[in-house]
């Protein structure tokens, strides 16, 4: 997972240019995440059913817990990747990236297994999405640590746009309410994960 163009940016470009190239997409990604977090509640709120809105609120702690593990692997791993890139140690970069990927998937699968012990439809949909939520979020840190901040932003936007487009389809169009929001979130994270997988295999 090593991109020569990004290495040129980080190693040879003027500092203001390098900072701007890394910071601006990162800020946009953060803003996109805020929109992403509001989308489900907004569209479920359009149903006028207080219980549906409450259901979305009750699933938020689960989603936050998934993101906590993603941040643990992603932030910690990206810091180590940055050090390895600074040392020009590409072998360590590959090992760290592999660990982040496998650890994210294993923890996500473990969460899915635990959540599937419950029968609520919303929990089931979140369970299927758990590995994709953790891996896609962690992968965005790996991509950003490599210097490909724009590509990390694109992955975040793919998941958010898909969620916003699919929310009204599942929530209102198909009448699935909060469960539809959970399905849209899962599909959005799956698409983001597929994008990052494509990036690792083709461009990284």
Short mmCIF file of C-alpha atoms in Angstrom, two decimals:
data_model
loop_
_atom_site.label_atom_id
_atom_site.label_comp_id
_atom_site.label_asym_id
_atom_site.label_seq_id
_atom_site.Cartn_x
_atom_site.Cartn_y
_atom_site.Cartn_z
CA UNK A 1 0.00 0.00 0.00
CA UNK A 2 2.46 2.64 -1.15
CA UNK A 3 1.76 5.46 -3.56
CA UNK A 4 4.75 7.16 -5.22
CA UNK A 5 2.82 10.35 -6.06
CA UNK A 6 1.78 10.80 -2.45
CA UNK A 7 5.37 10.18 -1.38
CA UNK A 8 6.44 13.04 -3.67
CA UNK A 9 3.80 15.30 -2.11
CA UNK A 10 4.88 14.54 1.45
CA UNK A 11 8.60 14.44 0.78
CA UNK A 12 9.28 17.14 -1.80
CA UNK A 13 6.33 19.54 -2.08
CA UNK A 14 6.41 22.90 -0.24
CA UNK A 15 4.99 22.57 3.26
CA UNK A 16 2.00 24.94 2.73
CA UNK A 17 1.00 23.03 -0.40
CA UNK A 18 1.36 19.65 1.30
CA UNK A 19 -0.64 20.78 4.34
CA UNK A 20 -3.41 22.22 2.17
CA UNK A 21 -3.56 19.08 0.01
CA UNK A 22 -3.94 16.94 3.13
CA UNK A 23 -6.05 19.23 5.32
CA UNK A 24 -8.78 20.41 2.95
CA UNK A 25 -10.05 16.90 2.00
CA UNK A 26 -9.84 15.90 5.68
CA UNK A 27 -12.03 18.85 6.72
CA UNK A 28 -14.53 18.00 3.97
CA UNK A 29 -14.56 14.38 5.18
CA UNK A 30 -15.38 15.56 8.70
CA UNK A 31 -18.24 17.73 7.44
CA UNK A 32 -19.55 14.84 5.36
CA UNK A 33 -19.51 12.63 8.47
CA UNK A 34 -21.67 15.18 10.31
CA UNK A 35 -24.22 15.09 7.48
CA UNK A 36 -24.05 11.29 7.46
CA UNK A 37 -24.88 11.12 11.17
CA UNK A 38 -27.91 13.40 10.75
CA UNK A 39 -29.35 11.78 7.64
CA UNK A 40 -30.98 8.76 9.27
CA UNK A 41 -32.65 10.76 12.03
CA UNK A 42 -33.90 13.37 9.54
CA UNK A 43 -35.57 10.91 7.18
CA UNK A 44 -36.98 8.71 9.94
CA UNK A 45 -38.31 11.89 11.56
CA UNK A 46 -40.34 12.52 8.40
CA UNK A 47 -42.48 9.49 9.31
CA UNK A 48 -43.88 11.40 12.29
CA UNK A 49 -43.52 8.29 14.45
CA UNK A 50 -41.79 9.06 17.74
CA UNK A 51 -41.05 5.38 18.33
CA UNK A 52 -39.18 5.12 15.04
CA UNK A 53 -37.04 8.13 15.96
CA UNK A 54 -36.41 6.60 19.38
CA UNK A 55 -35.30 3.38 17.69
CA UNK A 56 -32.68 5.27 15.70
CA UNK A 57 -31.46 6.97 18.89
CA UNK A 58 -31.17 3.63 20.67
CA UNK A 59 -28.95 2.22 17.91
CA UNK A 60 -26.57 5.20 18.00
CA UNK A 61 -24.53 3.83 20.95
CA UNK A 62 -23.91 0.64 18.95
CA UNK A 63 -22.74 2.63 15.95
CA UNK A 64 -20.52 4.80 18.17
CA UNK A 65 -18.98 1.67 19.69
CA UNK A 66 -18.20 0.33 16.23
CA UNK A 67 -16.59 3.63 15.29
CA UNK A 68 -14.55 3.57 18.49
CA UNK A 69 -12.89 0.32 17.41
CA UNK A 70 -12.45 1.68 13.89
CA UNK A 71 -10.73 4.77 15.29
CA UNK A 72 -8.55 2.64 17.55
CA UNK A 73 -7.25 0.59 14.63
CA UNK A 74 -7.27 3.45 12.13
CA UNK A 75 -5.69 6.22 14.19
CA UNK A 76 -3.16 4.01 15.91
CA UNK A 77 -2.28 2.20 12.72
CA UNK A 78 -2.04 5.36 10.63
CA UNK A 79 0.41 6.87 13.11
CA UNK A 80 2.62 3.79 12.80
CA UNK A 81 2.28 3.86 9.01
CA UNK A 82 3.39 7.49 8.94
CA UNK A 83 6.49 6.62 10.97
CA UNK A 84 7.25 3.65 8.70
CA UNK A 85 6.86 5.80 5.59
CA UNK A 86 9.19 8.38 7.10
CA UNK A 87 11.75 5.59 7.58
CA UNK A 88 11.12 4.42 4.01
CA UNK A 89 10.21 1.02 5.46
CA UNK A 90 7.65 -0.25 2.98
CA UNK A 91 7.58 -3.75 4.44
CA UNK A 92 6.38 -2.40 7.80
CA UNK A 93 3.71 -0.36 6.02
CA UNK A 94 2.38 -3.53 4.39
CA UNK A 95 2.37 -5.45 7.68
CA UNK A 96 0.64 -2.66 9.61
CA UNK A 97 -1.95 -2.16 6.88
CA UNK A 98 -2.65 -5.89 6.79
CA UNK A 99 -3.06 -6.00 10.56
CA UNK A 100 -5.50 -3.08 10.49
CA UNK A 101 -7.56 -4.75 7.75
CA UNK A 102 -7.73 -8.18 9.37
CA UNK A 103 -8.25 -6.86 12.91
CA UNK A 104 -11.09 -4.62 11.71
CA UNK A 105 -12.81 -7.49 9.92
CA UNK A 106 -12.39 -9.92 12.82
CA UNK A 107 -13.71 -7.44 15.40
CA UNK A 108 -16.55 -6.51 13.04
CA UNK A 109 -17.48 -10.17 12.60
CA UNK A 110 -17.40 -10.63 16.39
CA UNK A 111 -19.75 -7.68 16.83
CA UNK A 112 -22.03 -9.11 14.15
CA UNK A 113 -22.17 -12.46 15.95
CA UNK A 114 -23.07 -10.80 19.26
CA UNK A 115 -25.67 -8.49 17.73
CA UNK A 116 -27.31 -11.38 15.86
CA UNK A 117 -28.17 -12.89 19.23
CA UNK A 118 -30.87 -10.21 19.40
CA UNK A 119 -33.98 -10.42 17.27
CA UNK A 120 -34.87 -6.76 16.66
CA UNK A 121 -34.79 -6.11 12.88
CA UNK A 122 -32.77 -2.91 13.24
CA UNK A 123 -30.12 -4.74 15.27
CA UNK A 124 -29.95 -7.49 12.64
CA UNK A 125 -29.27 -5.00 9.84
CA UNK A 126 -26.61 -3.24 11.90
CA UNK A 127 -25.04 -6.63 12.70
CA UNK A 128 -24.59 -7.42 9.01
CA UNK A 129 -23.04 -4.00 8.48
CA UNK A 130 -20.66 -4.10 11.48
CA UNK A 131 -17.60 -5.50 9.61
CA UNK A 132 -18.05 -2.94 6.82
CA UNK A 133 -18.55 -0.03 9.24
CA UNK A 134 -15.33 -0.79 11.13
CA UNK A 135 -13.22 -1.71 8.12
CA UNK A 136 -14.25 1.20 5.88
CA UNK A 137 -13.62 3.72 8.67
CA UNK A 138 -10.25 2.20 9.55
CA UNK A 139 -9.28 1.98 5.88
CA UNK A 140 -9.90 5.70 5.45
CA UNK A 141 -7.20 6.38 8.06
CA UNK A 142 -4.77 4.08 6.24
CA UNK A 143 -5.42 5.83 2.92
CA UNK A 144 -5.00 9.25 4.55
CA UNK A 145 -1.76 8.18 6.27
CA UNK A 146 -0.40 7.23 2.86
CA UNK A 147 -0.93 10.81 1.75
CA UNK A 148 -4.03 10.13 -0.35
CA UNK A 149 -6.31 12.50 1.57
CA UNK A 150 -8.48 13.15 -1.50
CA UNK A 151 -9.13 9.43 -1.99
CA UNK A 152 -10.03 9.07 1.70
CA UNK A 153 -12.54 11.91 1.24
CA UNK A 154 -14.03 10.21 -1.82
CA UNK A 155 -14.61 7.01 0.14
CA UNK A 156 -16.39 8.93 2.91
CA UNK A 157 -18.54 10.78 0.39
CA UNK A 158 -19.53 7.57 -1.39
CA UNK A 159 -20.91 6.12 1.85
CA UNK A 160 -22.68 9.35 2.82
CA UNK A 161 -24.24 10.05 -0.58
CA UNK A 162 -25.44 6.45 -0.87
CA UNK A 163 -26.99 6.68 2.60
CA UNK A 164 -28.75 9.98 1.83
CA UNK A 165 -30.09 8.66 -1.49
CA UNK A 166 -31.23 5.32 -0.08
CA UNK A 167 -32.77 6.65 3.15
CA UNK A 168 -35.95 8.04 1.56
CA UNK A 169 -36.20 4.93 -0.63
CA UNK A 170 -36.18 2.47 2.26
CA UNK A 171 -37.65 4.67 5.01
CA UNK A 172 -40.54 6.27 3.12
CA UNK A 173 -40.77 4.58 -0.28
CA UNK A 174 -40.73 1.01 1.06
CA UNK A 175 -42.22 1.99 4.43
CA UNK A 176 -39.53 0.30 6.50
CA UNK A 177 -38.95 3.20 8.89
CA UNK A 178 -35.95 2.92 11.20
CA UNK A 179 -35.10 -0.52 9.82
CA UNK A 180 -34.86 1.04 6.35
CA UNK A 181 -32.42 3.63 7.71
CA UNK A 182 -30.29 0.81 9.10
CA UNK A 183 -30.31 -0.93 5.71
CA UNK A 184 -29.29 2.30 3.95
CA UNK A 185 -26.45 2.81 6.42
CA UNK A 186 -25.21 -0.73 5.89
CA UNK A 187 -25.28 -0.42 2.09
CA UNK A 188 -23.47 2.94 2.28
CA UNK A 189 -20.67 1.43 4.35
CA UNK A 190 -20.44 -1.57 2.02
CA UNK A 191 -19.98 0.73 -0.98
CA UNK A 192 -17.32 2.73 0.87
CA UNK A 193 -15.54 -0.50 1.80
CA UNK A 194 -15.60 -1.65 -1.83
CA UNK A 195 -14.10 1.65 -2.94
CA UNK A 196 -11.24 1.38 -0.45
CA UNK A 197 -10.66 -2.24 -1.49
CA UNK A 198 -10.46 -1.13 -5.12
CA UNK A 199 -8.03 1.62 -4.15
CA UNK A 200 -5.74 -0.77 -2.26
CA UNK A 201 -5.70 -3.27 -5.11
CA UNK A 202 -5.40 -0.85 -8.05
CA UNK A 203 -3.86 2.44 -6.98
CA UNK A 204 -2.06 2.00 -3.69
#
